[in-house]
Short mmCIF file of C-alpha atoms and ligand atoms in Angstrom, two decimals:
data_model
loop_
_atom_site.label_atom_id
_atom_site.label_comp_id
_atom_site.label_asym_id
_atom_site.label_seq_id
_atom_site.Cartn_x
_atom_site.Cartn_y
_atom_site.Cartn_z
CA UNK C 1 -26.20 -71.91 -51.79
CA UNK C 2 -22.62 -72.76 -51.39
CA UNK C 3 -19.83 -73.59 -53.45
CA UNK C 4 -16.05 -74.63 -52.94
CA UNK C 5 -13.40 -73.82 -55.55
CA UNK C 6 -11.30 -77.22 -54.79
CA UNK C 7 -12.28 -79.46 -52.03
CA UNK C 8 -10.16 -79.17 -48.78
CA UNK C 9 -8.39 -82.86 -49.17
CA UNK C 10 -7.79 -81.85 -52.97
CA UNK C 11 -6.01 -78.65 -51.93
CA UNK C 12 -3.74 -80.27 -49.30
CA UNK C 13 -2.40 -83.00 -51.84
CA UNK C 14 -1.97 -80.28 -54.24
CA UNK C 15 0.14 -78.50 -51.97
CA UNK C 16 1.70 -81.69 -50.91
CA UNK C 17 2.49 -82.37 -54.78
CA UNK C 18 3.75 -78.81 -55.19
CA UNK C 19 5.99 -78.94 -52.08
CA UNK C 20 7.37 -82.49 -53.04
CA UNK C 21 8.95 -81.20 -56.67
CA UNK C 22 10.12 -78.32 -58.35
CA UNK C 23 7.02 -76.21 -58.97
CA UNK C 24 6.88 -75.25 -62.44
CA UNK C 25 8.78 -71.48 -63.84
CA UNK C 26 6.26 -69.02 -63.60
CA UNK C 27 4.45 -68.26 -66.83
CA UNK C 28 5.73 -64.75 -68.54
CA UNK C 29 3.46 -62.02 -67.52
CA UNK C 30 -0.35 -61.81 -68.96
CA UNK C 31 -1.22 -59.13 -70.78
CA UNK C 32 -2.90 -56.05 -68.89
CA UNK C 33 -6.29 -56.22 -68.46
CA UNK C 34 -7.93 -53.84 -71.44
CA UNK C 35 -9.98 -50.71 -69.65
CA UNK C 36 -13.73 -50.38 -70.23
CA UNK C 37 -15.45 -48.30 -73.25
CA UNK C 38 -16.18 -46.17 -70.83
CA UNK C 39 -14.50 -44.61 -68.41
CA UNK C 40 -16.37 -41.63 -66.77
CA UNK C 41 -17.27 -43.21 -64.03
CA UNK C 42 -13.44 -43.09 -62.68
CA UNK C 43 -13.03 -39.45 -63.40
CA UNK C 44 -12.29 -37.71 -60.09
CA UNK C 45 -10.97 -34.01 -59.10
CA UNK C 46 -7.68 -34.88 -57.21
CA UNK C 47 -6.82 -32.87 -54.28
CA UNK C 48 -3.50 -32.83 -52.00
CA UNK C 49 -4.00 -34.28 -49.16
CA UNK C 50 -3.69 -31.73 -45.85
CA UNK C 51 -2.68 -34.52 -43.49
CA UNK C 52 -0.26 -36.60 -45.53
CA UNK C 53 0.82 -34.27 -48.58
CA UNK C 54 3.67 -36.58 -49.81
CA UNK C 55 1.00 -39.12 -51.06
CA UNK C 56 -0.74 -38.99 -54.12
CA UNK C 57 -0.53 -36.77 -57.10
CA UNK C 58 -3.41 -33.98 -57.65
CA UNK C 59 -2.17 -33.09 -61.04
CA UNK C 60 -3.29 -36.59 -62.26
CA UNK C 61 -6.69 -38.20 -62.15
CA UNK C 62 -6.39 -42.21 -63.19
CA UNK C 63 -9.63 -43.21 -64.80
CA UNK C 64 -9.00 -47.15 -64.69
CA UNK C 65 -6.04 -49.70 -63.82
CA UNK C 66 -5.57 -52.93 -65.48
CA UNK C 67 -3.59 -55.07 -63.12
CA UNK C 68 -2.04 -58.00 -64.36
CA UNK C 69 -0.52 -59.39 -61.05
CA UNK C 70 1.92 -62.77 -60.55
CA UNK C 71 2.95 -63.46 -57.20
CA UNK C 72 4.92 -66.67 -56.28
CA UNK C 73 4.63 -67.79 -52.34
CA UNK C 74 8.05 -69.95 -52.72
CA UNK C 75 10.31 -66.83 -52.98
CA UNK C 76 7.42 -63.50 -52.10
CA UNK C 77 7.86 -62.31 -55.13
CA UNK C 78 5.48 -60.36 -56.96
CA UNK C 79 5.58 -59.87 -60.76
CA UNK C 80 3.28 -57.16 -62.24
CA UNK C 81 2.00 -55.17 -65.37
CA UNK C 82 0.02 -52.30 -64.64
CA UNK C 83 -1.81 -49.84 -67.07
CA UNK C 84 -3.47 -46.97 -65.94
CA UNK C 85 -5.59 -45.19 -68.12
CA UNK C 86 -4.69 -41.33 -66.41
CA UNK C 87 -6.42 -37.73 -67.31
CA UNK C 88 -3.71 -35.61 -67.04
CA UNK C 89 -5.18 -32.91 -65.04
CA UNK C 90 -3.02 -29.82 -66.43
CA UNK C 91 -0.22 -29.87 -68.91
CA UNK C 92 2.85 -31.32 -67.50
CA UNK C 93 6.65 -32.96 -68.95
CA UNK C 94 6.51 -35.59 -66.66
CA UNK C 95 3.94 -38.72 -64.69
CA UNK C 96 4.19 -38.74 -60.84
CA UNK C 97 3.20 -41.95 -59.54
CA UNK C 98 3.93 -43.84 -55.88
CA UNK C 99 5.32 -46.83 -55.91
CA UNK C 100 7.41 -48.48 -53.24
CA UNK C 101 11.28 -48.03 -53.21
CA UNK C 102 11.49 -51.52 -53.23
CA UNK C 103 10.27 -52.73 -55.81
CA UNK C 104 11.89 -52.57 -59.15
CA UNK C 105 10.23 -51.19 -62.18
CA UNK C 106 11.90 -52.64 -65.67
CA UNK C 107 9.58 -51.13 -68.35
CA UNK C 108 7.35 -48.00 -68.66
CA UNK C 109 5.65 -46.25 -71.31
CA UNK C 110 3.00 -43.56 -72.18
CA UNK C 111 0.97 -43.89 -75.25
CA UNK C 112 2.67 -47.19 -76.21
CA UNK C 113 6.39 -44.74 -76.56
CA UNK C 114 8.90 -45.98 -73.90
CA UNK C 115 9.20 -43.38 -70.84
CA UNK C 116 12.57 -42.79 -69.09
CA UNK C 117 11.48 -44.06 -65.39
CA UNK C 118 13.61 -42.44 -62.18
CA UNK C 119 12.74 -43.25 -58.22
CA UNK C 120 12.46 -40.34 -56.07
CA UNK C 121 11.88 -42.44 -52.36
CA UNK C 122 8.67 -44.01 -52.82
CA UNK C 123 7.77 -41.37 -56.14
CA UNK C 124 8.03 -43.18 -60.07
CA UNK C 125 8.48 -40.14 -62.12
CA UNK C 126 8.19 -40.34 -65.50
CA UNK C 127 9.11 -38.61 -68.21
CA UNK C 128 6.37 -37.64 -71.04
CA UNK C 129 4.82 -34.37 -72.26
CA UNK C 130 1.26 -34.60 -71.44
CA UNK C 131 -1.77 -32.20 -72.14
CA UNK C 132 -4.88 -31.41 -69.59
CA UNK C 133 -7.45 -33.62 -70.12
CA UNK C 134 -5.91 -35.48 -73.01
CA UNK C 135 -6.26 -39.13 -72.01
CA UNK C 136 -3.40 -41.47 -71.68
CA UNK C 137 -2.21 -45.05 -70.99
CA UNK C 138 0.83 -45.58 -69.18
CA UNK C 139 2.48 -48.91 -68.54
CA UNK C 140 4.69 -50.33 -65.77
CA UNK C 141 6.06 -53.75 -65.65
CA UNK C 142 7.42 -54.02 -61.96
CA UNK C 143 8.41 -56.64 -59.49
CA UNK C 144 9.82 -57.37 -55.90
CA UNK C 145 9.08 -58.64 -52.62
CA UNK C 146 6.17 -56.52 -51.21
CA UNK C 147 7.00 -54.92 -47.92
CA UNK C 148 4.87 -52.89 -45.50
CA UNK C 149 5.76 -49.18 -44.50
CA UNK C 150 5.44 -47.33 -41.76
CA UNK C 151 2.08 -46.05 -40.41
CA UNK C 152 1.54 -42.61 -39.41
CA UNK C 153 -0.79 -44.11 -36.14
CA UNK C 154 -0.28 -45.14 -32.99
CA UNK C 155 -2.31 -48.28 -33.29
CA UNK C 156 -1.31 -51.58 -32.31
CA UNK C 157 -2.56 -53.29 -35.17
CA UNK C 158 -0.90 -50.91 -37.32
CA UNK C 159 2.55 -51.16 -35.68
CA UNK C 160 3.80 -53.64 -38.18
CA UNK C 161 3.36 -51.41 -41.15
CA UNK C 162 0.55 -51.01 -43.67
CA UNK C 163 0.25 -51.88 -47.43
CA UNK C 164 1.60 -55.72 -48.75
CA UNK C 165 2.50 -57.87 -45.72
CA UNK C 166 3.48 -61.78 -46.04
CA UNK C 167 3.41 -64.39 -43.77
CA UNK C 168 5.37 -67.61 -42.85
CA UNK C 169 4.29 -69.92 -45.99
CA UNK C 170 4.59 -66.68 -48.25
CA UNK C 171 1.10 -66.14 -47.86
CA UNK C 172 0.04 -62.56 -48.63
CA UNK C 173 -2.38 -60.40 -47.76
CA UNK C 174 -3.04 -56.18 -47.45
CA UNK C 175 -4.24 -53.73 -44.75
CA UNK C 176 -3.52 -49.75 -46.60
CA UNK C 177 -5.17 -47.36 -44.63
CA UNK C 178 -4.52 -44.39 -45.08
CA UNK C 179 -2.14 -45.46 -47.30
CA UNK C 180 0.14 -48.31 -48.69
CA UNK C 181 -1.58 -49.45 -52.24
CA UNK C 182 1.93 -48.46 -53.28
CA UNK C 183 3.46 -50.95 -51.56
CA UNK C 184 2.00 -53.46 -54.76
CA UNK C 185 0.88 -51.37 -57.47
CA UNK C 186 2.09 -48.21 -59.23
CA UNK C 187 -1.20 -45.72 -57.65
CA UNK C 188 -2.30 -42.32 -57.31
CA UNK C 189 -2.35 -43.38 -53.93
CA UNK C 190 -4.98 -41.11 -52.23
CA UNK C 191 -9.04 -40.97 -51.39
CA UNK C 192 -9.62 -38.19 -53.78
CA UNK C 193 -8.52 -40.08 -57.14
CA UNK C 194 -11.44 -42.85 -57.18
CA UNK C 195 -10.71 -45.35 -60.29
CA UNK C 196 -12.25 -48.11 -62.06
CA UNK C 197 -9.86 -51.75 -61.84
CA UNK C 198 -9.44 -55.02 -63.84
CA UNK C 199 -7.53 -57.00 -62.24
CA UNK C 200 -6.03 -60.39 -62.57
CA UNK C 201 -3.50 -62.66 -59.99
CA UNK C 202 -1.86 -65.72 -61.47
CA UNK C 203 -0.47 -68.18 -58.49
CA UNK C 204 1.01 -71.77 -58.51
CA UNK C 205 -1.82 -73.96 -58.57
CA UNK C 206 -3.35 -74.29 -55.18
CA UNK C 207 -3.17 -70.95 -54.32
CA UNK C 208 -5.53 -68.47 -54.85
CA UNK C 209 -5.47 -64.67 -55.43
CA UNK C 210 -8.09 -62.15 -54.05
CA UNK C 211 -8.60 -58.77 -55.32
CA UNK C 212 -10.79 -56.11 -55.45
CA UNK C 213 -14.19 -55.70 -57.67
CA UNK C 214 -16.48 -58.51 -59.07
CA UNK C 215 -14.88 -62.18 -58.95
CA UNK C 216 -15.23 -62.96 -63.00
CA UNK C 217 -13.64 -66.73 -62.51
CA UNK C 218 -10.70 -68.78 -62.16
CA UNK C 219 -8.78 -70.42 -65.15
CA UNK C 220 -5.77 -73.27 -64.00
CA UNK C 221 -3.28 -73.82 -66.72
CA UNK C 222 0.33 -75.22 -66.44
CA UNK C 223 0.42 -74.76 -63.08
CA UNK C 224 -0.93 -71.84 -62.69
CA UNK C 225 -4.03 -70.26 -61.75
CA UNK C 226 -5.53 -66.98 -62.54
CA UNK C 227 -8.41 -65.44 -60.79
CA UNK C 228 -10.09 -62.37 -62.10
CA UNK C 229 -11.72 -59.37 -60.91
CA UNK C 230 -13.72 -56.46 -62.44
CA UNK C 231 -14.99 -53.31 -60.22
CA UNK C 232 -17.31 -50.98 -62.93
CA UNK C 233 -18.24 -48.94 -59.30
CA UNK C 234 -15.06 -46.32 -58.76
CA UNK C 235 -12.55 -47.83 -55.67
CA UNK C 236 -10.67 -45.16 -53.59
CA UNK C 237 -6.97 -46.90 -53.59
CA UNK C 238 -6.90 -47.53 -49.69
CA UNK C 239 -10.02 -50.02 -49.97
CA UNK C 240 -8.33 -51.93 -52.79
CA UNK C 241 -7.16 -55.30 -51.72
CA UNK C 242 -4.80 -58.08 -52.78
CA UNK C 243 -4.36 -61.34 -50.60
CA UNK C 244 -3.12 -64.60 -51.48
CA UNK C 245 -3.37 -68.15 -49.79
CA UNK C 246 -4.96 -71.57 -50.41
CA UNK C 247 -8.21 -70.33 -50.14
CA UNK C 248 -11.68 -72.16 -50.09
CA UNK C 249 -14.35 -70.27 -51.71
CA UNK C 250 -18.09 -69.97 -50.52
CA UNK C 251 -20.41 -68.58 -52.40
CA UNK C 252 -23.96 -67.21 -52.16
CA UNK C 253 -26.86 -64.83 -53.70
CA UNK C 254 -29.24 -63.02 -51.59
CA UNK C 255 -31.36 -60.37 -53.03
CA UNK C 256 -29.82 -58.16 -55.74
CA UNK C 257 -25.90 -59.16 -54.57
CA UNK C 258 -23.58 -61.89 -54.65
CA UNK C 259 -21.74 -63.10 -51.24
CA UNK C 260 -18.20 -64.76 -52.04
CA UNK C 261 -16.04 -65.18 -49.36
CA UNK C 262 -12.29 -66.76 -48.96
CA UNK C 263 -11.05 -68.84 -46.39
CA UNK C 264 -7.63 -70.06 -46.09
CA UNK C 265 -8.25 -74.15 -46.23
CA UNK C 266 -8.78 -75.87 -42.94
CA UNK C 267 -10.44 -72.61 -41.09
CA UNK C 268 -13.58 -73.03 -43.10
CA UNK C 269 -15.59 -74.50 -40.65
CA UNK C 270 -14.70 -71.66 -37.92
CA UNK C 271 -15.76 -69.48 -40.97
CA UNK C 272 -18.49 -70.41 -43.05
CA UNK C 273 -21.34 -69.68 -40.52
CA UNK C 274 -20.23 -65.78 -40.31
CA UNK C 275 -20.41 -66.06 -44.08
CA UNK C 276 -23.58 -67.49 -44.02
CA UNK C 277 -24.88 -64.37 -41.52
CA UNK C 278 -23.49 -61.79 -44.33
CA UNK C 279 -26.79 -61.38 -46.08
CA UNK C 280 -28.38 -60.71 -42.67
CA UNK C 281 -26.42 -58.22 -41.43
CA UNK C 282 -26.43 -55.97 -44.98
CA UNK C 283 -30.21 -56.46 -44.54
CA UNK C 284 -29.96 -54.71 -41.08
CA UNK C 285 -28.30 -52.37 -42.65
CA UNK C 286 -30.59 -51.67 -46.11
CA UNK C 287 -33.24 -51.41 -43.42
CA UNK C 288 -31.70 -48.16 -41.82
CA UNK C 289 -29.08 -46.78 -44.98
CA UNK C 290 -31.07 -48.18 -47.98
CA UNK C 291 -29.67 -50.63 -50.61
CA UNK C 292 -26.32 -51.63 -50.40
CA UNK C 293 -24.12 -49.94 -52.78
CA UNK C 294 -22.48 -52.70 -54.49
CA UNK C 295 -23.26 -55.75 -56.59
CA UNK C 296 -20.74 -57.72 -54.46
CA UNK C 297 -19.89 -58.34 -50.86
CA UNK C 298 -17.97 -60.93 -49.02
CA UNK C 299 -15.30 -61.60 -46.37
CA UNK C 300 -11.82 -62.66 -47.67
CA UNK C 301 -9.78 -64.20 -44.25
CA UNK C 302 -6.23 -63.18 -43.90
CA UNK C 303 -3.16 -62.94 -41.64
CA UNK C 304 -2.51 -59.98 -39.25
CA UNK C 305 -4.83 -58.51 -36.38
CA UNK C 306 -6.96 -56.19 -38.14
CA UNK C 307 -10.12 -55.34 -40.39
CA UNK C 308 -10.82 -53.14 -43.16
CA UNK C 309 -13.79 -52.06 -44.97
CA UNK C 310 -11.91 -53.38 -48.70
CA UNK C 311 -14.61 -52.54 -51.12
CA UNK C 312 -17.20 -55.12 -52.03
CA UNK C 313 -14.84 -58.01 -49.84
CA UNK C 314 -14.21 -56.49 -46.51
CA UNK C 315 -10.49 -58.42 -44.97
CA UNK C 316 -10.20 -59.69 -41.88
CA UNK C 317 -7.95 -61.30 -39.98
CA UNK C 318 -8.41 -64.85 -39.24
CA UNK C 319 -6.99 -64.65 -35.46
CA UNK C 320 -9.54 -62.04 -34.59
CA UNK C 321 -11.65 -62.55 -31.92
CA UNK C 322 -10.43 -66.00 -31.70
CA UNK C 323 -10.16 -67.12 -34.98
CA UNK C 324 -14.24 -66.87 -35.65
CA UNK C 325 -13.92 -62.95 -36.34
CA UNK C 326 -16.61 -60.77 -34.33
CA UNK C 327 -20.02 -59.80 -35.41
CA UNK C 328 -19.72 -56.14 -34.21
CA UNK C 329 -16.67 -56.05 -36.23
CA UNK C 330 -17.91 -57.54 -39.36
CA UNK C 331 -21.45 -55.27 -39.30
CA UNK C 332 -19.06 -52.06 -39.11
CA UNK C 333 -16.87 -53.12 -41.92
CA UNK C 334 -20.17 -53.52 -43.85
CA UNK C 335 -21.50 -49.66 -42.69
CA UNK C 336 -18.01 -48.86 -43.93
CA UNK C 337 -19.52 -49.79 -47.65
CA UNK C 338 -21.94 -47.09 -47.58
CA UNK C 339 -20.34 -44.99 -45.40
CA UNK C 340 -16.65 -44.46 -46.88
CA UNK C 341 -16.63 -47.21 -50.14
CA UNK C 342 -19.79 -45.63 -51.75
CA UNK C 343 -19.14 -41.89 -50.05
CA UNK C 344 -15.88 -41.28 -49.49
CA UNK C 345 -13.95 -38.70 -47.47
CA UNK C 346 -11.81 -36.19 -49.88
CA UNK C 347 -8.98 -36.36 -47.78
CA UNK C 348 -7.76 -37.54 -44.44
CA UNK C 349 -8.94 -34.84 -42.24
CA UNK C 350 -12.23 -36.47 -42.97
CA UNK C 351 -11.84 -40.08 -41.79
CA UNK C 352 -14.51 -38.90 -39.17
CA UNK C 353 -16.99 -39.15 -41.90
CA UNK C 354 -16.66 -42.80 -41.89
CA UNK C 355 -16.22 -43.89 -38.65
CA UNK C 356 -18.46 -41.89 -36.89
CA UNK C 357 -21.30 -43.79 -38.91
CA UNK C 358 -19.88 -47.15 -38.69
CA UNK C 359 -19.22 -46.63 -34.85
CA UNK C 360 -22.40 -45.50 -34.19
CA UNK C 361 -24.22 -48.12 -36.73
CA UNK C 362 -22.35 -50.90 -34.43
CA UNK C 363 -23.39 -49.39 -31.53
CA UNK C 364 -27.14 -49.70 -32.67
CA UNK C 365 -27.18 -53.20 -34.16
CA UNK C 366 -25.52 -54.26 -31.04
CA UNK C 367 -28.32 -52.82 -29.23
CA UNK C 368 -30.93 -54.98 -31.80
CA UNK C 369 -29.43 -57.75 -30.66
CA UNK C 370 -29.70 -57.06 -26.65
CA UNK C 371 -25.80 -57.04 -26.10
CA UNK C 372 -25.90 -53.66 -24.47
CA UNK C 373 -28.24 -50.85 -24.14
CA UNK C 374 -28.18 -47.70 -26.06
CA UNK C 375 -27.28 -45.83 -22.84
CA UNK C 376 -24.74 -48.19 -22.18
CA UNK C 377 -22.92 -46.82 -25.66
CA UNK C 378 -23.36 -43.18 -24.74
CA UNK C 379 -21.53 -43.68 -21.65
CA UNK C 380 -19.02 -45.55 -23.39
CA UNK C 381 -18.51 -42.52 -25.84
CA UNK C 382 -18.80 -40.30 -23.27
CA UNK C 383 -16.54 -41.63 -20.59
CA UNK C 384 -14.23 -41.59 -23.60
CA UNK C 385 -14.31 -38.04 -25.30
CA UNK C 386 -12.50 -36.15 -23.26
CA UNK C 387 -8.87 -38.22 -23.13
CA UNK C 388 -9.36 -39.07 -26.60
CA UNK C 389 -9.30 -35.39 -27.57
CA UNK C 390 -6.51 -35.24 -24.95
CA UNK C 391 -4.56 -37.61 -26.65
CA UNK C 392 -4.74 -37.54 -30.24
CA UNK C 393 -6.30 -33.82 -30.61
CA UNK C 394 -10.22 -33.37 -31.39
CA UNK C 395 -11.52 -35.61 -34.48
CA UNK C 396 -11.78 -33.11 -37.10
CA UNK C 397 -8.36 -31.59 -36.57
CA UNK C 398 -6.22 -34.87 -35.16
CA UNK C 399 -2.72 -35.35 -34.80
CA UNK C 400 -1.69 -36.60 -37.89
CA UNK C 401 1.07 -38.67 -36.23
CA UNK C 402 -2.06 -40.31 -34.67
CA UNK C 403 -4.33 -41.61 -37.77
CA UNK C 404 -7.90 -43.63 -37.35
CA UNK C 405 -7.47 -43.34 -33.02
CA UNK C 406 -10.14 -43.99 -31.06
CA UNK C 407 -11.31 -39.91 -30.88
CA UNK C 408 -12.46 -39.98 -34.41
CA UNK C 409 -14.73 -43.37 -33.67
CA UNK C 410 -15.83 -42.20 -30.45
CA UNK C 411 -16.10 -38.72 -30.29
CA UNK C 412 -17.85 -38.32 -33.55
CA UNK C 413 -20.20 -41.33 -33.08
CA UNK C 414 -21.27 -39.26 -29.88
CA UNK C 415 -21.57 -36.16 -32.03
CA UNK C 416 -24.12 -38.08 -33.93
CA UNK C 417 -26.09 -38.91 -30.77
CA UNK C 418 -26.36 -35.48 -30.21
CA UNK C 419 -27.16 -34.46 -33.82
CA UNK C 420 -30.30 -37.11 -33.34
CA UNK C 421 -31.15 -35.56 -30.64
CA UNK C 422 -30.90 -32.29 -31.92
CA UNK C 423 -33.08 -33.12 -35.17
CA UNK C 424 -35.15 -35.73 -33.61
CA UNK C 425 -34.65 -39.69 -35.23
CA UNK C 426 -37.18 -39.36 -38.08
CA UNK C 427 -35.23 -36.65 -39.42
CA UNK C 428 -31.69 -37.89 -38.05
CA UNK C 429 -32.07 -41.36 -39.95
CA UNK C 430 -33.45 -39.57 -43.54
CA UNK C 431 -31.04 -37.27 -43.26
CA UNK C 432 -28.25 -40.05 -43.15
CA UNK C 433 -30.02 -42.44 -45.65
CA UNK C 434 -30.34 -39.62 -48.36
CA UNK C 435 -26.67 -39.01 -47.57
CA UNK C 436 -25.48 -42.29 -48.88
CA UNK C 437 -28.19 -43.17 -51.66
CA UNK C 438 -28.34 -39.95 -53.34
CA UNK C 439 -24.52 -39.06 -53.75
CA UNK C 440 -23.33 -42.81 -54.21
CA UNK C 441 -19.78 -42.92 -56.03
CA UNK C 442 -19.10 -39.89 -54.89
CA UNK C 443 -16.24 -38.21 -52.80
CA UNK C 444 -17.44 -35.50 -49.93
CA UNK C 445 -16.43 -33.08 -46.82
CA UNK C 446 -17.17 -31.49 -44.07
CA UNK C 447 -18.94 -28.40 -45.77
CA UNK C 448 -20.56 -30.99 -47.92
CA UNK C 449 -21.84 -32.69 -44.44
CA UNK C 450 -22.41 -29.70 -43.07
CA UNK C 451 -24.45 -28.00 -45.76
CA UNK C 452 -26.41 -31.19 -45.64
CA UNK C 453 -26.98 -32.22 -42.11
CA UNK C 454 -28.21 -28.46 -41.66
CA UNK C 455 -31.04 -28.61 -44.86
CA UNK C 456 -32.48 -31.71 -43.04
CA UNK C 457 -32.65 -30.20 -39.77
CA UNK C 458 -33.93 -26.98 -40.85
CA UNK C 459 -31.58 -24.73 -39.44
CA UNK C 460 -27.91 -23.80 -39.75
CA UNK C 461 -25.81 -26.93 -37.86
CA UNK C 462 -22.37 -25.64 -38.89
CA UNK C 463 -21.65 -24.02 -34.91
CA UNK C 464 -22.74 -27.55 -33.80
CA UNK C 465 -20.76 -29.51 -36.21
CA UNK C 466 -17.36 -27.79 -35.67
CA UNK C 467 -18.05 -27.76 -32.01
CA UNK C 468 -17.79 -31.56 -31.91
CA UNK C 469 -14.89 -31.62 -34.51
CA UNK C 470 -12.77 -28.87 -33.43
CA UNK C 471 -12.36 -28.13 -29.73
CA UNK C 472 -10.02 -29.29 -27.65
CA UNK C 473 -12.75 -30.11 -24.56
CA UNK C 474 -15.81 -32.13 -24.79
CA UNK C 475 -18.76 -29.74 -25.75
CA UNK C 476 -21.93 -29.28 -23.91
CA UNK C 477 -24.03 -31.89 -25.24
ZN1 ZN B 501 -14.12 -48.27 -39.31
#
């Protein structure tokens, strides 16, 4: 079943209409989006991060944002109201958030009492007496024009910047790994602090706003249109997402989840059979990793050259692979939902923990399908090890200069070709399906993996394990 929000010659004479007069003032900014009843499921244990210390905040852990979001395309900017329900994690005088440099915040306040607000670089620090584990709301009214920072990689797709990028029509649209929620929201902006988020984004009318969690609806009124989104499953703030365009919607329900995907108008036809394959790939997958995590999924089509396992709607950009995206790519964002969305690394020296499964998952659909031979991926993984840890330093202990390269997707998905080997498949493929289904929401390490990986296979893995992680040469497979 499909459905389109506004029919494609509709949305063009809208934006014809809008172009052609003075669009209307934007309307003054909703109210936040109220928090849950209940809001253990976004209580975390914060750490700092080894990798990237200046990021995030361990002495906070933020239960649940309410994002009330306004962005006009006309002039980039974007209007917001945050509130962030935080569990102040020991007793403190002041709130250390990260929020961009750029953008400027003109109210804050904690427990409804306005909080002096000062910018230290890319650090909001407020001032407020709080006590360990005595809930409180804060509030930030903010706005600006979102800009990207840099990224601590050596990627290509990441040489623009990460976080809030824009494109020629004001278009917008977010790629934030490891970082750069900041770059839009005030955030605790690190894997260990998974919240729960309400959020809504009010447009002009004919645009449409994309975020993360449940889509709830769309309401148009004056000119404006506000979509809304609910995620009762915690989100780790680098798979959050935000993206604005004149989007089509299609929509459809396959076993226990619901499929909506976004399409900037006039690329739906390039895009609506990949959406249509969605339920058949997460089947793949539920086949070898067990049900899928989430009660949503989805593909929301953007600007920029890259992909990114957002939770629930994974982004991608509409020029890759030609403009009709790429299987391969799409079925790894989707392992990326069990394997980093549902389990997530605690920090960054971790990121192995998701690609290594989402590499090696692609690798083995790919061999379903007859596009290459399992043999064929070894060598692939194999020919590649050694230069990758030449280059960016083994996959457990990286350069951090050189975030998500290719030795912590290759390396470690040939690590886990070896582990298989090692335990033998039956035990190999529990082993990783009890991994995900059995500690869902939940944050974990290498110990953790470790500790686990070594119970299935009956003996003590943790020589094996750091082998692959840690040294500087390929090791003996
Ligand atoms: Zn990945």
């Amino acid at each position: 079943m499909r459905a389109r929000t506004t029919p494609l010659a509709l949305t063009v004479a809208l934006a014809v209409g809008l172009s052609a007069c003075t669009s209307p003032e934007p309307p003054p900014s909703p109210p936040a989006p109220e928090p849950p009843s209940e809001l253990s499921a976004g209580r975390s244990e914060p750490v700092t991060d080894p990798l990237y210390p200046q990021q995030g905040n361990p002495g906070i852990d933020v239960l649940h944002y309410g994002l009330a979001l306004t962005y006009v395309p006309g002039d980039r900017v974007l209007n917001g109201l945050a509130e962030l329900t935080i569990r102040p994690v020991h007793d403190a005088g002041e709130l250390r958030l990260d929020l961009a440099a750029g953008l400027t915040v003109t109210e804050s306040t904690v427990d409804g009492v306005a909080a002096p607000a000062a910018r230290e670089g890319d650090d909001l620090v407020l001032t407020a007496a709080v006590v360990k584990d005595r809930d409180i709301v804060v509030t930030v009214a903010y706005n600006g024009v979102p800009a990207p920072v840099p990224a601590p990689a050596r990627r290509e797709d990441m040489a623009g910047g990460i976080g809030a990028q824009t494109g020629a029509d004001g278009e917008l649209w977010t790629f934030q790994e490891p970082f750069g929620a900041f770059t839009w929201y005030p955030v605790n902006d690190h894997p260990s602090d998974e919240a729960l988020y309400d959020v809504t984004v009010t447009t002009p009318e004919g645009w449409t706003g994309v975020s993360t969690g449940v889509y709830q609806g769309t309401e148009t009124d004056d000119g404006y249109t506000t979509t809304t989104w609910r995620s009762a499953d915690p989100v780790a703030s680098y798979v959050t997402t935000l993206a604005v365009d004149r989007f089509e919607m299609y929509e459809q329900r396959a076993g226990e989840v619901h499929y909506v995907s976004w399409v900037p108008s006039g690329f739906a036809a390039q895009w609506e059979p990949l959406f249509a394959e969605l339920p058949e790939l997460v089947a793949w997958l539920e086949r070898r990793y067990g049900p899928y995590p989430f009660p949503n999924s989805g593909i929301v089509a953007v600007g920029g050259r890259s992909g990114m396992e957002t939770q629930g709607t994974i982004t991608l950009s509409a020029g890759l692979a030609g403009g009709n995206g790429d299987r391969r790519v799409i079925l790894h964002e989707l392992a990326h939902q069990w394997f980093g969305d549902s389990v997530s690394p605690r920090d960054w020296r971790d990121v192995w923990l998701n690609e290594s499964v989402a590499t090696y998952a692609e690798a083995m659909w790919a061999v379903d399908q007859g596009m290459l031979t399992e043999a064929d991926a070894v060598a692939v993984w194999s020919g590649a090890d050694q230069r990758m840890r030449d280059e960016y330093g083994p996959p457990g202990d990286y350069d951090p200069g050189a975030f998500a390269s290719g030795n912590v997707y290759f390396c470690t998905a040939l690590m886990l070709h070896g582990l298989r080997g090692e335990m033998g498949p039956e035990k190999f493929d529990a082993m990783l399906r009890d991994w995900v289904q059995k500690q869902r929401n939940t944050t974990q390490d290498r110990a953790s993996f470790t500790a686990w990986v070594s119970e299935y296979a009956g003996e003590d893995m943790t020589a094996f394990i750091d082998a692959w992680l840690d040294s500087p040469t390929t090791p003996r497979a």
